[in-house]
């Protein structure tokens, strides 16, 4: 059996209620016309009675029409209220769409969520890389500054060493001039007690003939010490080493 919706039933009932007063009014009008016709055709008292009866019938028909109109209006109001109540309720036979709060996400939502998480991870990784890059740049800048400082320090040290070497050379030059002006015997007495390194530097700068006269006046130990030192100096110079790097002879002290 096919179900009729509530709205359709209410509409049909309203139409039926509206037709009923019309039918009652039509029947009363027919009855009135019939009574008038009978009264016109009958003579005398019958005619008066028929007129009274027709008037009474007309009054009854009017009352019936008024009562029917009131009932129709009341029925229409009730039907409208019922329809309004039925409108607020879900229609029969229709499924209600219920959205559950704990419903599992769809595939698209899951993919979007994963993409968003991946995007966050990539952004974080990018920030970390930028921070590391900035740290590396700062470290490189500090290293470059340190290298520049070391280079400047090296230049100052080299300049100082060169200046000291020049001063030492000038001092030894003065010593050579002084010992050459001395008598060989006096110079030999000083050379016997002189530090080996200083003695080698002074002897290397003196004239060989003058130095030979001084060595002949030195003690045998002093002459031997000077000869060995000069030979070691020549050997070290061939190897590219400085006199300061030569091993010292026991009993001697470095120059101050």
PDB file of C-alpha atoms in Angstrom:
ATOM      1  CA  UNK A   1       0.000   0.000   0.000  1.00  0.00           C
ATOM      2  CA  UNK A   2       1.377   3.367  -1.033  1.00  0.00           C
ATOM      3  CA  UNK A   3       1.829   5.886   1.786  1.00  0.00           C
ATOM      4  CA  UNK A   4       0.371   9.367   1.279  1.00  0.00           C
ATOM      5  CA  UNK A   5       2.437  12.190   2.739  1.00  0.00           C
ATOM      6  CA  UNK A   6       1.010  14.128   5.649  1.00  0.00           C
ATOM      7  CA  UNK A   7       1.075  17.410   3.730  1.00  0.00           C
ATOM      8  CA  UNK A   8      -1.040  15.925   0.934  1.00  0.00           C
ATOM      9  CA  UNK A   9      -3.618  14.517   3.385  1.00  0.00           C
ATOM     10  CA  UNK A  10      -3.934  17.904   5.116  1.00  0.00           C
ATOM     11  CA  UNK A  11      -4.407  19.612   1.739  1.00  0.00           C
ATOM     12  CA  UNK A  12      -7.141  17.162   0.696  1.00  0.00           C
ATOM     13  CA  UNK A  13      -8.959  17.602   4.036  1.00  0.00           C
ATOM     14  CA  UNK A  14      -8.890  21.368   3.633  1.00  0.00           C
ATOM     15  CA  UNK A  15     -10.397  21.136   0.143  1.00  0.00           C
ATOM     16  CA  UNK A  16     -13.171  18.810   1.384  1.00  0.00           C
ATOM     17  CA  UNK A  17     -14.016  21.146   4.263  1.00  0.00           C
ATOM     18  CA  UNK A  18     -14.266  24.093   1.890  1.00  0.00           C
ATOM     19  CA  UNK A  19     -16.660  22.240  -0.513  1.00  0.00           C
ATOM     20  CA  UNK A  20     -19.157  21.211   2.234  1.00  0.00           C
ATOM     21  CA  UNK A  21     -20.504  24.726   3.020  1.00  0.00           C
ATOM     22  CA  UNK A  22     -21.031  25.308  -0.687  1.00  0.00           C
ATOM     23  CA  UNK A  23     -23.128  22.153  -0.984  1.00  0.00           C
ATOM     24  CA  UNK A  24     -25.213  23.093   2.077  1.00  0.00           C
ATOM     25  CA  UNK A  25     -25.840  26.584   0.729  1.00  0.00           C
ATOM     26  CA  UNK A  26     -26.842  25.192  -2.683  1.00  0.00           C
ATOM     27  CA  UNK A  27     -29.309  22.722  -1.101  1.00  0.00           C
ATOM     28  CA  UNK A  28     -30.883  25.497   1.002  1.00  0.00           C
ATOM     29  CA  UNK A  29     -31.230  27.707  -2.050  1.00  0.00           C
ATOM     30  CA  UNK A  30     -32.881  24.864  -3.981  1.00  0.00           C
ATOM     31  CA  UNK A  31     -35.270  24.221  -1.138  1.00  0.00           C
ATOM     32  CA  UNK A  32     -36.146  27.924  -0.971  1.00  0.00           C
ATOM     33  CA  UNK A  33     -36.835  28.133  -4.681  1.00  0.00           C
ATOM     34  CA  UNK A  34     -38.981  25.020  -4.497  1.00  0.00           C
ATOM     35  CA  UNK A  35     -41.051  26.493  -1.651  1.00  0.00           C
ATOM     36  CA  UNK A  36     -41.543  29.754  -3.503  1.00  0.00           C
ATOM     37  CA  UNK A  37     -42.757  27.891  -6.555  1.00  0.00           C
ATOM     38  CA  UNK A  38     -45.268  25.881  -4.522  1.00  0.00           C
ATOM     39  CA  UNK A  39     -46.540  29.028  -2.788  1.00  0.00           C
ATOM     40  CA  UNK A  40     -47.103  30.764  -6.082  1.00  0.00           C
ATOM     41  CA  UNK A  41     -49.050  27.846  -7.521  1.00  0.00           C
ATOM     42  CA  UNK A  42     -51.330  27.171  -4.385  1.00  0.00           C
ATOM     43  CA  UNK A  43     -54.375  29.455  -3.451  1.00  0.00           C
ATOM     44  CA  UNK A  44     -55.335  31.291  -0.232  1.00  0.00           C
ATOM     45  CA  UNK A  45     -54.199  30.091   3.223  1.00  0.00           C
ATOM     46  CA  UNK A  46     -52.082  27.423   1.700  1.00  0.00           C
ATOM     47  CA  UNK A  47     -50.194  30.197  -0.054  1.00  0.00           C
ATOM     48  CA  UNK A  48     -49.590  32.046   3.285  1.00  0.00           C
ATOM     49  CA  UNK A  49     -48.453  28.865   4.986  1.00  0.00           C
ATOM     50  CA  UNK A  50     -46.199  28.116   2.107  1.00  0.00           C
ATOM     51  CA  UNK A  51     -44.738  31.647   2.329  1.00  0.00           C
ATOM     52  CA  UNK A  52     -44.064  31.266   6.067  1.00  0.00           C
ATOM     53  CA  UNK A  53     -42.539  27.873   5.469  1.00  0.00           C
ATOM     54  CA  UNK A  54     -40.368  29.274   2.705  1.00  0.00           C
ATOM     55  CA  UNK A  55     -39.226  32.171   4.924  1.00  0.00           C
ATOM     56  CA  UNK A  56     -38.410  29.759   7.742  1.00  0.00           C
ATOM     57  CA  UNK A  57     -36.510  27.561   5.318  1.00  0.00           C
ATOM     58  CA  UNK A  58     -34.589  30.575   4.037  1.00  0.00           C
ATOM     59  CA  UNK A  59     -33.636  31.615   7.598  1.00  0.00           C
ATOM     60  CA  UNK A  60     -32.516  28.078   8.420  1.00  0.00           C
ATOM     61  CA  UNK A  61     -30.459  27.923   5.255  1.00  0.00           C
ATOM     62  CA  UNK A  62     -28.768  31.216   6.116  1.00  0.00           C
ATOM     63  CA  UNK A  63     -27.999  30.025   9.657  1.00  0.00           C
ATOM     64  CA  UNK A  64     -26.673  26.765   8.301  1.00  0.00           C
ATOM     65  CA  UNK A  65     -24.465  28.605   5.814  1.00  0.00           C
ATOM     66  CA  UNK A  66     -23.101  30.881   8.565  1.00  0.00           C
ATOM     67  CA  UNK A  67     -22.450  27.929  10.869  1.00  0.00           C
ATOM     68  CA  UNK A  68     -20.800  26.040   8.051  1.00  0.00           C
ATOM     69  CA  UNK A  69     -18.608  29.081   7.278  1.00  0.00           C
ATOM     70  CA  UNK A  70     -17.488  29.305  10.904  1.00  0.00           C
ATOM     71  CA  UNK A  71     -16.746  25.577  11.016  1.00  0.00           C
ATOM     72  CA  UNK A  72     -14.855  25.861   7.729  1.00  0.00           C
ATOM     73  CA  UNK A  73     -12.718  28.745   9.035  1.00  0.00           C
ATOM     74  CA  UNK A  74     -12.032  26.853  12.254  1.00  0.00           C
ATOM     75  CA  UNK A  75     -11.129  23.718  10.336  1.00  0.00           C
ATOM     76  CA  UNK A  76      -8.813  25.673   8.040  1.00  0.00           C
ATOM     77  CA  UNK A  77      -7.030  27.223  11.054  1.00  0.00           C
ATOM     78  CA  UNK A  78      -6.578  23.813  12.661  1.00  0.00           C
ATOM     79  CA  UNK A  79      -5.302  22.362   9.377  1.00  0.00           C
ATOM     80  CA  UNK A  80      -2.812  25.235   9.009  1.00  0.00           C
ATOM     81  CA  UNK A  81      -1.571  24.719  12.569  1.00  0.00           C
ATOM     82  CA  UNK A  82      -1.212  20.999  11.946  1.00  0.00           C
ATOM     83  CA  UNK A  83       0.698  21.658   8.732  1.00  0.00           C
ATOM     84  CA  UNK A  84       3.005  24.080  10.573  1.00  0.00           C
ATOM     85  CA  UNK A  85       3.662  21.433  13.222  1.00  0.00           C
ATOM     86  CA  UNK A  86       4.306  18.777  10.621  1.00  0.00           C
ATOM     87  CA  UNK A  87       6.735  21.094   8.805  1.00  0.00           C
ATOM     88  CA  UNK A  88       9.054  21.221  11.838  1.00  0.00           C
ATOM     89  CA  UNK A  89       9.203  17.417  11.954  1.00  0.00           C
ATOM     90  CA  UNK A  90      11.176  15.342   9.477  1.00  0.00           C
ATOM     91  CA  UNK A  91       9.039  13.920   6.686  1.00  0.00           C
ATOM     92  CA  UNK A  92       8.141  10.245   6.954  1.00  0.00           C
ATOM     93  CA  UNK A  93      10.074   7.941   4.674  1.00  0.00           C
ATOM     94  CA  UNK A  94      13.079  10.297   4.397  1.00  0.00           C
ATOM     95  CA  UNK A  95      16.429   9.424   5.942  1.00  0.00           C
ATOM     96  CA  UNK A  96      17.954  11.936   8.340  1.00  0.00           C
ATOM     97  CA  UNK A  97      21.565  12.994   7.611  1.00  0.00           C
ATOM     98  CA  UNK A  98      23.490  12.747  10.875  1.00  0.00           C
ATOM     99  CA  UNK A  99      27.068  14.063  11.005  1.00  0.00           C
ATOM    100  CA  UNK A 100      29.031  12.282  13.656  1.00  0.00           C
ATOM    101  CA  UNK A 101      31.762  14.272  15.384  1.00  0.00           C
ATOM    102  CA  UNK A 102      34.023  11.218  15.691  1.00  0.00           C
ATOM    103  CA  UNK A 103      33.575  10.096  12.093  1.00  0.00           C
ATOM    104  CA  UNK A 104      36.854   8.976  10.438  1.00  0.00           C
ATOM    105  CA  UNK A 105      38.375  11.496   7.969  1.00  0.00           C
ATOM    106  CA  UNK A 106      38.004  10.942   4.281  1.00  0.00           C
ATOM    107  CA  UNK A 107      40.906  10.016   2.009  1.00  0.00           C
ATOM    108  CA  UNK A 108      41.215  13.581   0.734  1.00  0.00           C
ATOM    109  CA  UNK A 109      41.293  14.989   4.260  1.00  0.00           C
ATOM    110  CA  UNK A 110      43.929  12.442   5.284  1.00  0.00           C
ATOM    111  CA  UNK A 111      46.098  13.329   2.272  1.00  0.00           C
ATOM    112  CA  UNK A 112      45.737  17.059   2.973  1.00  0.00           C
ATOM    113  CA  UNK A 113      46.677  16.477   6.607  1.00  0.00           C
ATOM    114  CA  UNK A 114      49.776  14.502   5.624  1.00  0.00           C
ATOM    115  CA  UNK A 115      50.776  17.134   3.079  1.00  0.00           C
ATOM    116  CA  UNK A 116      50.379  19.850   5.720  1.00  0.00           C
ATOM    117  CA  UNK A 117      52.555  17.874   8.165  1.00  0.00           C
ATOM    118  CA  UNK A 118      55.148  17.290   5.453  1.00  0.00           C
ATOM    119  CA  UNK A 119      55.113  20.991   4.621  1.00  0.00           C
ATOM    120  CA  UNK A 120      55.760  21.830   8.261  1.00  0.00           C
ATOM    121  CA  UNK A 121      58.685  19.377   8.360  1.00  0.00           C
ATOM    122  CA  UNK A 122      60.166  20.874   5.182  1.00  0.00           C
ATOM    123  CA  UNK A 123      59.788  24.412   6.545  1.00  0.00           C
ATOM    124  CA  UNK A 124      61.518  23.370   9.760  1.00  0.00           C
ATOM    125  CA  UNK A 125      64.311  21.683   7.797  1.00  0.00           C
ATOM    126  CA  UNK A 126      64.726  24.803   5.662  1.00  0.00           C
ATOM    127  CA  UNK A 127      64.960  26.969   8.776  1.00  0.00           C
ATOM    128  CA  UNK A 128      67.587  24.620  10.249  1.00  0.00           C
ATOM    129  CA  UNK A 129      69.619  24.723   7.035  1.00  0.00           C
ATOM    130  CA  UNK A 130      69.455  28.514   6.940  1.00  0.00           C
ATOM    131  CA  UNK A 131      70.580  28.704  10.563  1.00  0.00           C
ATOM    132  CA  UNK A 132      73.481  26.320   9.888  1.00  0.00           C
ATOM    133  CA  UNK A 133      74.435  28.306   6.804  1.00  0.00           C
ATOM    134  CA  UNK A 134      74.472  31.507   8.850  1.00  0.00           C
ATOM    135  CA  UNK A 135      76.610  29.813  11.504  1.00  0.00           C
ATOM    136  CA  UNK A 136      79.042  28.577   8.844  1.00  0.00           C
ATOM    137  CA  UNK A 137      79.286  32.048   7.337  1.00  0.00           C
ATOM    138  CA  UNK A 138      79.952  33.536  10.758  1.00  0.00           C
ATOM    139  CA  UNK A 139      82.614  30.868  11.425  1.00  0.00           C
ATOM    140  CA  UNK A 140      84.251  31.525   8.041  1.00  0.00           C
ATOM    141  CA  UNK A 141      84.269  35.250   8.766  1.00  0.00           C
ATOM    142  CA  UNK A 142      85.908  34.661  12.150  1.00  0.00           C
ATOM    143  CA  UNK A 143      88.487  32.347  10.541  1.00  0.00           C
ATOM    144  CA  UNK A 144      89.276  34.942   7.879  1.00  0.00           C
ATOM    145  CA  UNK A 145      89.668  37.599  10.546  1.00  0.00           C
ATOM    146  CA  UNK A 146      91.919  35.286  12.557  1.00  0.00           C
ATOM    147  CA  UNK A 147      94.029  34.512   9.487  1.00  0.00           C
ATOM    148  CA  UNK A 148      94.371  38.214   8.780  1.00  0.00           C
ATOM    149  CA  UNK A 149      95.487  38.776  12.383  1.00  0.00           C
ATOM    150  CA  UNK A 150      98.001  35.919  12.153  1.00  0.00           C
ATOM    151  CA  UNK A 151      99.339  37.256   8.869  1.00  0.00           C
ATOM    152  CA  UNK A 152      99.744  40.703  10.365  1.00  0.00           C
ATOM    153  CA  UNK A 153     101.452  39.184  13.415  1.00  0.00           C
ATOM    154  CA  UNK A 154     103.781  37.176  11.178  1.00  0.00           C
ATOM    155  CA  UNK A 155     104.717  40.292   9.247  1.00  0.00           C
ATOM    156  CA  UNK A 156     105.471  42.131  12.491  1.00  0.00           C
ATOM    157  CA  UNK A 157     107.567  39.215  13.758  1.00  0.00           C
ATOM    158  CA  UNK A 158     109.499  39.005  10.503  1.00  0.00           C
ATOM    159  CA  UNK A 159     110.090  42.730  10.571  1.00  0.00           C
ATOM    160  CA  UNK A 160     111.313  42.487  14.167  1.00  0.00           C
ATOM    161  CA  UNK A 161     113.589  39.566  13.350  1.00  0.00           C
ATOM    162  CA  UNK A 162     115.012  41.370  10.365  1.00  0.00           C
ATOM    163  CA  UNK A 163     115.629  44.421  12.478  1.00  0.00           C
ATOM    164  CA  UNK A 164     117.354  42.328  15.137  1.00  0.00           C
ATOM    165  CA  UNK A 165     119.479  40.588  12.524  1.00  0.00           C
ATOM    166  CA  UNK A 166     120.513  43.929  11.140  1.00  0.00           C
ATOM    167  CA  UNK A 167     121.342  45.118  14.638  1.00  0.00           C
ATOM    168  CA  UNK A 168     123.341  41.949  15.340  1.00  0.00           C
ATOM    169  CA  UNK A 169     125.197  42.305  12.075  1.00  0.00           C
ATOM    170  CA  UNK A 170     126.028  45.904  12.901  1.00  0.00           C
ATOM    171  CA  UNK A 171     127.198  44.918  16.386  1.00  0.00           C
ATOM    172  CA  UNK A 172     129.414  42.135  15.065  1.00  0.00           C
ATOM    173  CA  UNK A 173     130.769  44.515  12.464  1.00  0.00           C
ATOM    174  CA  UNK A 174     131.781  46.892  15.229  1.00  0.00           C
ATOM    175  CA  UNK A 175     133.376  44.011  17.175  1.00  0.00           C
ATOM    176  CA  UNK A 176     135.306  42.932  14.096  1.00  0.00           C
ATOM    177  CA  UNK A 177     136.608  46.461  13.612  1.00  0.00           C
ATOM    178  CA  UNK A 178     137.585  46.667  17.280  1.00  0.00           C
ATOM    179  CA  UNK A 179     139.444  43.308  17.412  1.00  0.00           C
ATOM    180  CA  UNK A 180     141.245  44.006  14.145  1.00  0.00           C
ATOM    181  CA  UNK A 181     142.567  47.240  15.646  1.00  0.00           C
ATOM    182  CA  UNK A 182     143.893  45.396  18.709  1.00  0.00           C
ATOM    183  CA  UNK A 183     147.243  43.711  18.945  1.00  0.00           C
ATOM    184  CA  UNK A 184     147.121  39.996  18.085  1.00  0.00           C
ATOM    185  CA  UNK A 185     148.281  38.984  21.563  1.00  0.00           C
ATOM    186  CA  UNK A 186     145.610  41.049  23.309  1.00  0.00           C
ATOM    187  CA  UNK A 187     142.903  39.885  20.926  1.00  0.00           C
ATOM    188  CA  UNK A 188     143.992  36.237  21.447  1.00  0.00           C
ATOM    189  CA  UNK A 189     143.620  36.580  25.215  1.00  0.00           C
ATOM    190  CA  UNK A 190     140.042  37.787  24.729  1.00  0.00           C
ATOM    191  CA  UNK A 191     139.212  35.077  22.162  1.00  0.00           C
ATOM    192  CA  UNK A 192     140.262  32.330  24.599  1.00  0.00           C
ATOM    193  CA  UNK A 193     137.461  33.411  26.992  1.00  0.00           C
ATOM    194  CA  UNK A 194     134.858  34.513  24.402  1.00  0.00           C
ATOM    195  CA  UNK A 195     131.626  32.580  23.784  1.00  0.00           C
ATOM    196  CA  UNK A 196     131.974  30.154  20.883  1.00  0.00           C
ATOM    197  CA  UNK A 197     128.979  31.494  18.918  1.00  0.00           C
ATOM    198  CA  UNK A 198     130.148  35.091  19.258  1.00  0.00           C
ATOM    199  CA  UNK A 199     133.702  34.051  18.509  1.00  0.00           C
ATOM    200  CA  UNK A 200     132.624  32.331  15.298  1.00  0.00           C
ATOM    201  CA  UNK A 201     130.646  35.374  14.146  1.00  0.00           C
ATOM    202  CA  UNK A 202     133.551  37.740  14.862  1.00  0.00           C
ATOM    203  CA  UNK A 203     136.167  35.435  13.325  1.00  0.00           C
ATOM    204  CA  UNK A 204     134.029  34.968  10.181  1.00  0.00           C
ATOM    205  CA  UNK A 205     133.928  38.722   9.650  1.00  0.00           C
ATOM    206  CA  UNK A 206     137.641  39.422  10.207  1.00  0.00           C
ATOM    207  CA  UNK A 207     140.385  39.516   7.632  1.00  0.00           C
ATOM    208  CA  UNK A 208     141.914  35.993   7.324  1.00  0.00           C
ATOM    209  CA  UNK A 209     145.495  37.285   7.709  1.00  0.00           C
ATOM    210  CA  UNK A 210     144.666  39.227  10.881  1.00  0.00           C
ATOM    211  CA  UNK A 211     142.708  36.253  12.220  1.00  0.00           C
ATOM    212  CA  UNK A 212     145.670  33.940  11.617  1.00  0.00           C
ATOM    213  CA  UNK A 213     147.931  36.148  13.707  1.00  0.00           C
ATOM    214  CA  UNK A 214     145.377  36.167  16.543  1.00  0.00           C
ATOM    215  CA  UNK A 215     144.906  32.349  16.440  1.00  0.00           C
ATOM    216  CA  UNK A 216     148.675  31.869  16.647  1.00  0.00           C
ATOM    217  CA  UNK A 217     148.665  33.772  19.943  1.00  0.00           C
ATOM    218  CA  UNK A 218     145.682  31.813  21.413  1.00  0.00           C
ATOM    219  CA  UNK A 219     146.011  28.791  23.717  1.00  0.00           C
ATOM    220  CA  UNK A 220     145.938  25.364  22.052  1.00  0.00           C
ATOM    221  CA  UNK A 221     142.492  24.615  23.560  1.00  0.00           C
ATOM    222  CA  UNK A 222     141.075  27.937  22.410  1.00  0.00           C
ATOM    223  CA  UNK A 223     142.513  27.581  18.942  1.00  0.00           C
ATOM    224  CA  UNK A 224     141.103  24.045  18.668  1.00  0.00           C
ATOM    225  CA  UNK A 225     137.657  25.172  19.837  1.00  0.00           C
ATOM    226  CA  UNK A 226     137.581  28.002  17.315  1.00  0.00           C
ATOM    227  CA  UNK A 227     138.732  25.772  14.479  1.00  0.00           C
ATOM    228  CA  UNK A 228     136.045  23.137  15.147  1.00  0.00           C
ATOM    229  CA  UNK A 229     133.345  25.824  15.419  1.00  0.00           C
ATOM    230  CA  UNK A 230     134.370  27.367  12.109  1.00  0.00           C
ATOM    231  CA  UNK A 231     134.280  23.976  10.398  1.00  0.00           C
ATOM    232  CA  UNK A 232     130.818  23.196  11.793  1.00  0.00           C
ATOM    233  CA  UNK A 233     129.608  26.595  10.675  1.00  0.00           C
ATOM    234  CA  UNK A 234     130.775  25.961   7.120  1.00  0.00           C
ATOM    235  CA  UNK A 235     129.100  22.537   7.085  1.00  0.00           C
ATOM    236  CA  UNK A 236     125.821  23.915   8.435  1.00  0.00           C
ATOM    237  CA  UNK A 237     125.822  26.717   5.910  1.00  0.00           C
ATOM    238  CA  UNK A 238     126.071  24.142   3.156  1.00  0.00           C
ATOM    239  CA  UNK A 239     122.968  22.436   4.571  1.00  0.00           C
ATOM    240  CA  UNK A 240     121.168  25.767   4.876  1.00  0.00           C
ATOM    241  CA  UNK A 241     121.124  25.889   8.690  1.00  0.00           C
ATOM    242  CA  UNK A 242     121.858  28.889  10.851  1.00  0.00           C
ATOM    243  CA  UNK A 243     124.599  29.154  13.415  1.00  0.00           C
ATOM    244  CA  UNK A 244     121.982  29.493  16.184  1.00  0.00           C
ATOM    245  CA  UNK A 245     120.785  25.955  15.458  1.00  0.00           C
ATOM    246  CA  UNK A 246     124.274  24.405  15.931  1.00  0.00           C
ATOM    247  CA  UNK A 247     124.865  22.284  19.049  1.00  0.00           C
ATOM    248  CA  UNK A 248     126.817  24.149  21.714  1.00  0.00           C
ATOM    249  CA  UNK A 249     130.214  22.975  22.948  1.00  0.00           C
ATOM    250  CA  UNK A 250     130.151  21.853  26.565  1.00  0.00           C
ATOM    251  CA  UNK A 251     131.392  24.569  28.898  1.00  0.00           C
ATOM    252  CA  UNK A 252     130.258  27.470  26.746  1.00  0.00           C
ATOM    253  CA  UNK A 253     127.297  29.795  27.294  1.00  0.00           C
ATOM    254  CA  UNK A 254     125.001  31.352  24.682  1.00  0.00           C
ATOM    255  CA  UNK A 255     125.422  35.004  23.845  1.00  0.00           C
ATOM    256  CA  UNK A 256     123.245  37.370  25.839  1.00  0.00           C
TER     257      UNK A 256
END
